Structure formats: structure tokens, C-alpha cells
Amino acid sequence: MSTPSTGTPATTPTTSASTPALSEADKTMLDGPTPKDLLPTTGNYPTEIVRYRSVVLTGIPGAKPARALTGAIDLGEENLPFYDRPAEGMIVTTEQSWSAQGVTLGRLLHSLALAPGESTRVAVVDWQRTTRATGTETASEAEALSGTTEQNRSISEVANAIAREEQFGDSLGFQSSQSSSSGGSVGVALFGIGGGGNWSKSSNTGIATSVSRSTGVKTVAAEATQRISARTQQLATAARSRNMTVVRETTQTEKDQVMTRVVTNYNHMHAMSVQYYEVVQVYNVTTRPTKLERCLFIPLQELTFTHTSLQRYKEVLASVAPVDWAAKIRAANPFDTAVRKLDACSAPEVPDRQEFDGVELAGIAASAMGVYGVRKADGSPVRFDPATQRWNPLPTTGLGGGLIGIAPGKDTVWALRTDKAVMQFDGTTWRIDPAGGWGLRIACGTDGTVFVIGTNNTIHQRGPSSWTNLGITADDLAVTGKDKVWYSRQGVVYERSGTDGIRRNGPGVQRLSATSDGALWAVVQSQSSGETTPLLVESGATTVIRPATGGLQSITGLAQIASAGADYWVLMSNGTVRRIMGRETQIPFDDQPKADSSYASRIDVWSDTDGIRGVQVVFPSHTFGCGDIGGSGAQQASYTFGGADKLISYEAWSGKAARGSLAGLRLKMTSGVANFGVAATTTVAPDLSEDAGGASTICGLFGSTAKSGSRTYVASLGFHVRGGNVPQTVLDHLNDNSRHYSQAVWANADELTLSRILANYSYTPAGSTAAPVPLGTLLDPKPIAATGNYLGFRWNFASEEERQEWTDSRKASDNTFGAPATNTIAIATNGVFAEAVLGRSNSAEKIDLTRFWNWKDSPIQITPADIAPLSTASRAQNLDTTAAGMGASQARFTPLVAMPDPNGLQAVQAMTTANLFRDMSGLAQMSQVLSKGIEAAATNDKEAGARAQEALKTATEHLQKMAQIAVDAASKAAPLVTGGAGGGNLSALGGMLNQGGKADTPKPTPAPASGTAPASGGDSGTKA
């Protein structure tokens, strides 16, 4: 395209050497018709630059892929590991620049078709309104009402009353009444004359005589002493705090623009279409990383939500909770204290029986030394070890053979060898009895006394140096005490104490065994089924009971260390051993919280090697204890609580003395940790851990104790605590979704808390030799990202050299973080582009001179139809900023109740009442009779007068009727006098007269015919 000429002459003068010559481009730019510096161009500079930051993890220390990804991942998988080491990351700042490239046409918005010569109007209404409002309103009301009313009255009263009466009365009455009445009336319907009359007469006479005499004595003596002490204390406190902040920040922007155009097609031969297109702006968008910063991700432990944490993070938790749960979280009031009951901590349940595979015994016995047996295979001695729960062999040094029976005693184990010799074991070596005993059965008491059934089937008792034959034939025996032996002979049981023997019956007894506390077990064969089952005779009892424990059928022997709470060791018929584990009866206790005691001041615990034997807690108002308080052989441990010290959690360990008892207890208080029993030395995990649901004060105890022999142990223990009143369902929901809510708490943690926490830790990057620096000095305490249990912070540099070194090693142009990318993006604008297009066909008619063809004679009327009225009224709305009023106060005083009058005062009032003595004369009744007579006479007079009045009324009415008849007769006679014209109407009469006058007017005579003489005289002739 050539540049238009600017009028420069064809020849240009030569420039001097000192002045540089201008190029043609410069001339065009400076003096040409289209200077380039004034022409708008696009794409040279970005019109908008946007920067945003991304936080990325560059590595997770210690994270190793445990399995290859070869299938679908289960999002519901539990127990996934958390991040447990700090991780490094980077903050990548990305810049996005927008450069305008031009405009183009977008989609077709509207098409307007016009016929030749057609004109129309187009209205464009552009209305826009933006409203932004922010409202905050907070109101709180609190009322407290306390009232105390006390009324006391002490009354001492003495009342004496005497009333004595003598009465006499008489009444006489006479009455005479007369009444006469007459009435009459007369009426004449002539000249309005009427008359009436009435007469009445009445007389009445009454005489009444009354005599009454009354004498009486009334004496009243009343004495009343009242001591009234009324104390009324009413306190009505209406503490109404209303903190109301009403903020209505309203911004309304309204734009209303109406544009009207007239569009006309001036072509007479072609149609025209106007097309409206959307204007689209085209941009080149370039995205590239421009800046790198380092950050450090700190792993955090998942929160366990309690009453305390709910108090602290209530609003944060509600803001990220679902709608229903958010309402419940906000409705919970952790500051409203209530007494709750923590579950009693007790040892886990143990199985009721225990089997021992591979153990077959020929005999079994038990004492305070433990449980012993004889192997069935080789007769070797064995002992049960409670620690390992195994049957361990005993040393056989000096034994010289197998055993057929064993009997543990006080401090020595006695046994019978296969050759019937009596053996004794001191813990390391077996040796033959120095007294030279021989036997078939052997038994030992708790005091060390030994009895055997000799080879001659008689009972022998061992003395200090020899055996004594008691001369009693027996099949089996058991020792329950000093010189107290039970034995059986041919299935019958006998009891021998000293030198006396008593038969106890019990046919079918096979074996006998005794416990260390004097109880006797007998294995009896049932005569009906042939099975052998045990029977028990408790210490000091003479009756036999059958244990309710199952699994005691078909046995050949039974052993038990003690009858109270110990286990049963049962020897089955096939030689296997079964341990039946009993459970002691627990005795519950419960110390309910007192209204005036909200916290404990001290706790004392007594324990031994087997478990906790007693607990005592001191409250400000009382002291409560359970179990063996200060028992012998128990160690005491104490812990003093601080003022209103709160329980955070507690842990418990199970004991072995009584099944389910406690061996250790650990209390975690806000002031420290209290350890009792094995909790002070053990490293074993507790059997039970209980969270107090936030720090709560201890205000009561509950649980149970169990007897184990002569000692008492604490079987279970729980606490009444006073803490925040929050529904457990809310805490369960928070803890079930603790990962979600923990992230919300971490992200919203205040900078002060985070700074205090970070100041206690240091971190050294891998491979760095620099000295550790506290994180509080390097990390910005404001979190920038949260992922998993990681919370990211900006990680500053200790020196500028360190920053430069780190930045140089990680260039922003590194492809790892993305190379610059350019994309073309089209954005629609509010602009509209219109283009008119003519039609392709000729739509005009040919000119015909015979028809109308001159358009000037009838031009096209460029008068398009009117547009409907457009409304440009404001659409702004007013917002109500009125705060709600406070409710009516509920604090009210209670009205005092009036105290009743004493009984003595009521008696005095009754004695002083008037008309105490009744009237005997009857005067009142006589007066009523006379009054009735007078009223009857007066009634007759009234009735006579009434009848006279009725007669007069009748006469008067008759007179009026007669007068009416006379008037009617006169009115009928009037027409006859006037001749009857017009029916008595003057107007009608006048009309009749006029009509009559017209009738009297003579009619004109008709003209005679031609040639006929008139009837009357006169001249007549024909006109020429």
C-alpha cells in the first residue's frame, strides 16, 4: 500500500554534512498522514499480570513404598500411617501475563430483517445493580433468681368456755281481714259521649301477742401465747448482659441505561438484514514460575476432642461441620458444669477354665505351697508355675524311683514312692523318711502333720521320730486341721477329731482332699449314672453341698488351695488336668457427690504384691474409703491434689489376688501424675485407659471390692467427676472424624500458640553441619498449607549467603517446576458489532403507467411502531437494621403465705358471737303470719281495681269504634251531594267539564253540490 503524497516538491535541496539525513520511515512516522506513534497497537505489552503461589512437598523423610500400585485403592482403608518426621517443601510463585492480541467476532446474538422501505425502532435496556450487605448481631441474656422463706411460730394457748341457758317462750296471734271491690263502665257511641266507674273497699285487723323469757350464763377464759419468728430472704437478681453489635454494611450500585434507535431500510428493491455479533477479546497468556521460597512441614498429632478442647475450638469446629452437627456443637455448653460418671475400671474378664495339653497325671494335691502332681507316665513329680502357667518337673535327686502319691504340707512336700516308702522333699533333694514310714495313701495338714494309710489299711500318724497306729481302717483320708482327719471306708465318710470319730454318711465316696482353710472335697460316684462328681463340706460345717461350677463330671481327684475364691484343680478319669477358675463375689460401693463438695483434696491407696487393697479419698466435707484401709502387710501411697485439681485421664492394671481386681492405678491430674501399686514400676501397657472427657474435678467414687481369703481387694473403681455438660454424641462425632476437625484446628491455630510450641524444637536439614537453631526463630508462625497431618510454615534463612546458595541450586527456570507456557484465550466482552447485509433478489414491481408508480406522490412513511413504555425506576431495597428487643425478665418475688390463726382465738370468737341462745317465744313466726294476712287483703283490693280499669278500657274502645263508623258514613254521603262527578276529585271534575264544552260546540254545515240552492238564504253565482 503506497503512502499518500504530502505535497513535497519533486526536487529536495541537499542537506549539509552536519545534519543527518532522515530516512523515509522516520519521515513517515513524524510527518506522514498516519503517525505510527499515534496508532493503537496490541500485543506489545501485557495488559494484566497475575501472580499466585503453590506449596509443594519436595520429599517425605522415611516414606518408603510398601506395595506397588497395581490395582484400585481403597479409600476406606483404616490404620494408614501418619507423617512422623518434618518434611521440606517450596513455595513456587507463578506469574501469568495477559497480552491483548486483538478482537474478533463471537457468536451471533441477534438478527433483524427489514423489508424494502421498512422501518422499526430498537430499544436497548442496560440495567445492572450490585448489592453487598454484611450483618452481624450478637445478643446474650442471663438471669438468676434465688429465694429463701422461713416462718416459725410457737403457740401456747389455754381456753375455757362455759355457756348455760334457761329459756321460756309463748306466742298468741289473731288476724281478721276483709276486702270488697266493685267496678263498672258504660259507653255510648253518640256525639262522642262515654263513661266508666270503679269502686274498691278493703279492711284488715291483726292482733299478735308474744311472751319470751331467757336467762343464761356465758363465761369465756382464753389465754394464748404466741412466739412468731418469721425470716424472709428473697434475692432476685436479673443480670441481663446484652452485647449487641449490629453492623449493616450495605453497598448498592445501580446502573440503568436505555438506548432507542430507529432502523430503516431505504432500499426500494432489496431487503436488508442487520446482524449483531458478540465482540471477543483475544489474549496471549504466558505462565512461568518466577520465585521460589522454602517452607517446612511440621507433623502434628491427631487431636482427641474432650470437653476442654471443645471449649477452646468450639467456633472453629462448628464452622467446618455439617449443618446439623454444627447446630449441635454450638448448642453444647462446655461451661455448664454437671456431674458425670466415668466407667468403673476393672481387669478384663478371664476364661472360666483352662486345659493343659500333653499333661496326664496319676495324682494331684494342693496346699499353701502350691499345686503338685504325679505324672501318669513315669511317676515323676511336677508343680504348677503361676507365672508361666506351665507344669514344670521337680528335681529327682535322691528319689530313686517313681511316685504313686504326693502331699504338700507346711514347708515340706511328702510323697509315696512306688515301693510304698514315705519320701520328703526340701526343695532340692529327695530323701527317705527317717521314721521309716510306709503306706498306700498320704495326706498332710497346714500345720505339717502327716497321716498315711499303712500297708495294713490302717491310719498312722507321724510323730517327732516315729509313726503311731491309730487302729482305724480306711480307704482314703484328708487332713483339715490339727488332729482333725476325714477318712472313708467302703464309700462311707467319717470325721475324726482327736480321739472321737463321727459317721457322716455319704455312700459312694471314692477320694478325699482338703484345702488349707479346712474345707473338705469328696469325689462321689453316682448310683444312677455311674459318674463321679464332687461334694464340698465347708470349714466348720456338717452339711454337704454340690458346687454349681460346670465341668466337674467323671473325675478321679480334686485339689484346691483354699475354698474362698481359689481355683479348682480337677483330675479327670483319663488323666488330664482341668483348671476351673472361680470368681469372687464383688461388693459394690458408691459415694455420691455432695452438693457442697466439688473436688477432692487427697487420695490414699493401700496395696501389696497381689493388688490394691484399699482406696481412701478426702473431700472438704467428708472422707470416703473402700477395701482394707490400713490393712496389715499393705503399703500406703498418697497424693495431695491442688486446689480444684482436675483429672485428665486414668489407667488401671489387673491383679492376681482376686479375679478382676486392680493391681495398679495411675491418675493424670493437671498438677501431676499419681502412681499407685504396680503403676509406679511397671512398663506393661495398662488393661484399661479412660479419658476423663476434659479436665474434670473428682467429686465421688464408685466401684466394688472382692474378698480373697482373709483380705479384701478393690475389684473395680470409678470416679464421679464434675465437668462440662456436653452430649457424648457430639464428642463421639468429633473423635470419629478427628482427622477432618484436627486439620481445621491446626489451620486456625493462633500465632502465639504456634510460636510458643515451635520455640521448643529445632531442626537441621539432612546433610547440614550447622548448629541446631530453634524453629521459633526461623519459621513464620502463620500456617500457609495443611496436608494430611502436616502443617506448612515459611522457612526463613539464617543468613543471606544461605538464601543465595539455596536459590542458585533451585533455579526458577527448572523444568521440574514447569517451563513457561503460552496459550491463546478468548474472553467475551460486553461489546456488540452490527453488520447490515442486503438481500440478493429484486423485490420491486415493474413500472406500469396505468397504475400508480410515482413514489414521490406517495412516499414511504418512516413511522415505525411505538415501543412499549420502559421502566427505569430504582430497584434498590432497604435493609432492616432494627435490633430485636430483649425478652421480659423472669425474675419475680414470691408472695408470702399468711399464717393461720391459732385454734384458741377461734374458740374465743365463737363464744363472743351474738345470738348464742335461740329465741323460744316464736315472735318472728307470728309476725310473718300477720304480714301474710295483710298482704292477702291488699291483694283483693288490687284485683278489684284492675277489673274496673279493664271495664273502663273496654268502654273507651267501644266509643272509638262508634266514632269511626260515623266518620265513614259521612264520607260516603258526600258524593251524593256533589252529584257523583269525578268520584270526588276536582281535577277529574274539571276535565269532565272541558270535555262537555267541546261537545256543545256546533259542527260546520257542509257546502251544497253544484247547481243546488243553499238551504238558507244568500246570493250565489259562478266566477268567470
Short mmCIF file of N, CA, C and O in Angstrom, two decimals, residues 36 52 67 79 125 138 140 223 275 283 293 315 428 505 528 530 552 583 674 707 810 890 895 943:
data_model
loop_
_atom_site.label_atom_id
_atom_site.label_comp_id
_atom_site.label_asym_id
_atom_site.label_seq_id
_atom_site.Cartn_x
_atom_site.Cartn_y
_atom_site.Cartn_z
N LYS A 36 2.93 6.51 13.32
CA LYS A 36 2.91 5.22 13.99
C LYS A 36 2.80 5.36 15.52
O LYS A 36 2.24 4.49 16.19
N TYR A 52 0.32 -16.08 41.57
CA TYR A 52 -0.24 -16.95 42.60
C TYR A 52 0.83 -17.90 43.08
O TYR A 52 1.83 -18.15 42.39
N ARG A 67 4.05 -51.12 48.91
CA ARG A 67 3.46 -52.01 47.92
C ARG A 67 3.29 -51.25 46.61
O ARG A 67 3.09 -50.04 46.59
N ASN A 79 -6.17 -47.47 59.62
CA ASN A 79 -4.82 -47.62 60.17
C ASN A 79 -3.73 -47.24 59.17
O ASN A 79 -2.68 -47.87 59.10
N VAL A 125 -31.99 -1.87 26.65
CA VAL A 125 -32.05 -1.53 28.08
C VAL A 125 -30.88 -2.22 28.77
O VAL A 125 -30.77 -3.44 28.75
N THR A 138 -25.23 -9.92 67.82
CA THR A 138 -24.97 -10.82 68.93
C THR A 138 -25.70 -10.29 70.15
O THR A 138 -25.59 -9.11 70.48
N SER A 140 -27.00 -11.59 74.26
CA SER A 140 -27.00 -12.61 75.30
C SER A 140 -27.73 -12.06 76.51
O SER A 140 -27.61 -10.89 76.86
N GLU A 223 -56.48 -17.86 127.05
CA GLU A 223 -55.10 -17.35 127.18
C GLU A 223 -54.28 -17.93 126.03
O GLU A 223 -54.26 -19.14 125.84
N GLN A 275 -27.24 -7.87 11.44
CA GLN A 275 -26.77 -8.95 12.32
C GLN A 275 -25.87 -8.37 13.40
O GLN A 275 -24.95 -7.61 13.11
N TYR A 283 -6.46 -12.90 23.93
CA TYR A 283 -5.25 -12.67 24.72
C TYR A 283 -4.27 -13.82 24.51
O TYR A 283 -4.67 -14.97 24.30
N GLU A 293 10.52 -20.06 47.25
CA GLU A 293 10.78 -19.89 48.67
C GLU A 293 10.69 -21.26 49.33
O GLU A 293 9.91 -22.11 48.90
N GLU A 315 -16.06 -22.68 67.99
CA GLU A 315 -16.48 -21.98 66.78
C GLU A 315 -15.75 -22.51 65.55
O GLU A 315 -16.33 -22.61 64.47
N THR A 428 15.23 -79.20 97.09
CA THR A 428 16.32 -79.53 96.17
C THR A 428 16.58 -81.03 96.08
O THR A 428 16.95 -81.53 95.02
N ASN A 505 -21.93 -90.38 106.93
CA ASN A 505 -22.65 -91.00 105.81
C ASN A 505 -21.98 -90.66 104.49
O ASN A 505 -20.75 -90.60 104.41
N SER A 528 -26.95 -93.76 90.13
CA SER A 528 -27.86 -93.83 88.98
C SER A 528 -27.11 -93.84 87.66
O SER A 528 -27.40 -94.63 86.76
N GLY A 530 -23.45 -93.67 87.38
CA GLY A 530 -22.10 -94.20 87.44
C GLY A 530 -21.02 -93.17 87.32
O GLY A 530 -19.84 -93.49 87.35
N LEU A 552 -17.33 -80.64 86.16
CA LEU A 552 -16.83 -81.45 87.27
C LEU A 552 -17.43 -82.86 87.24
O LEU A 552 -17.72 -83.46 88.28
N ARG A 583 -14.54 -66.97 90.49
CA ARG A 583 -14.54 -65.50 90.59
C ARG A 583 -15.23 -65.12 91.89
O ARG A 583 -16.33 -65.59 92.19
N ALA A 674 -0.13 -39.31 89.54
CA ALA A 674 -0.15 -40.10 90.76
C ALA A 674 -0.13 -41.58 90.39
O ALA A 674 -1.02 -42.05 89.69
N LYS A 707 -13.49 -60.29 98.17
CA LYS A 707 -12.75 -60.99 99.20
C LYS A 707 -11.87 -62.05 98.56
O LYS A 707 -12.30 -62.78 97.66
N ARG A 810 18.31 -24.12 42.96
CA ARG A 810 16.93 -24.38 42.51
C ARG A 810 16.47 -23.20 41.68
O ARG A 810 15.79 -22.30 42.18
N GLN A 890 -37.66 -12.67 83.86
CA GLN A 890 -38.31 -13.79 84.53
C GLN A 890 -38.09 -13.77 86.04
O GLN A 890 -38.55 -14.67 86.74
N PRO A 895 -44.90 -14.16 96.63
CA PRO A 895 -45.67 -13.59 97.75
C PRO A 895 -45.66 -14.53 98.95
O PRO A 895 -45.69 -15.75 98.81
N GLU A 943 -106.85 -6.43 92.91
CA GLU A 943 -107.52 -7.18 91.84
C GLU A 943 -108.83 -6.51 91.45
O GLU A 943 -109.19 -6.48 90.26
#
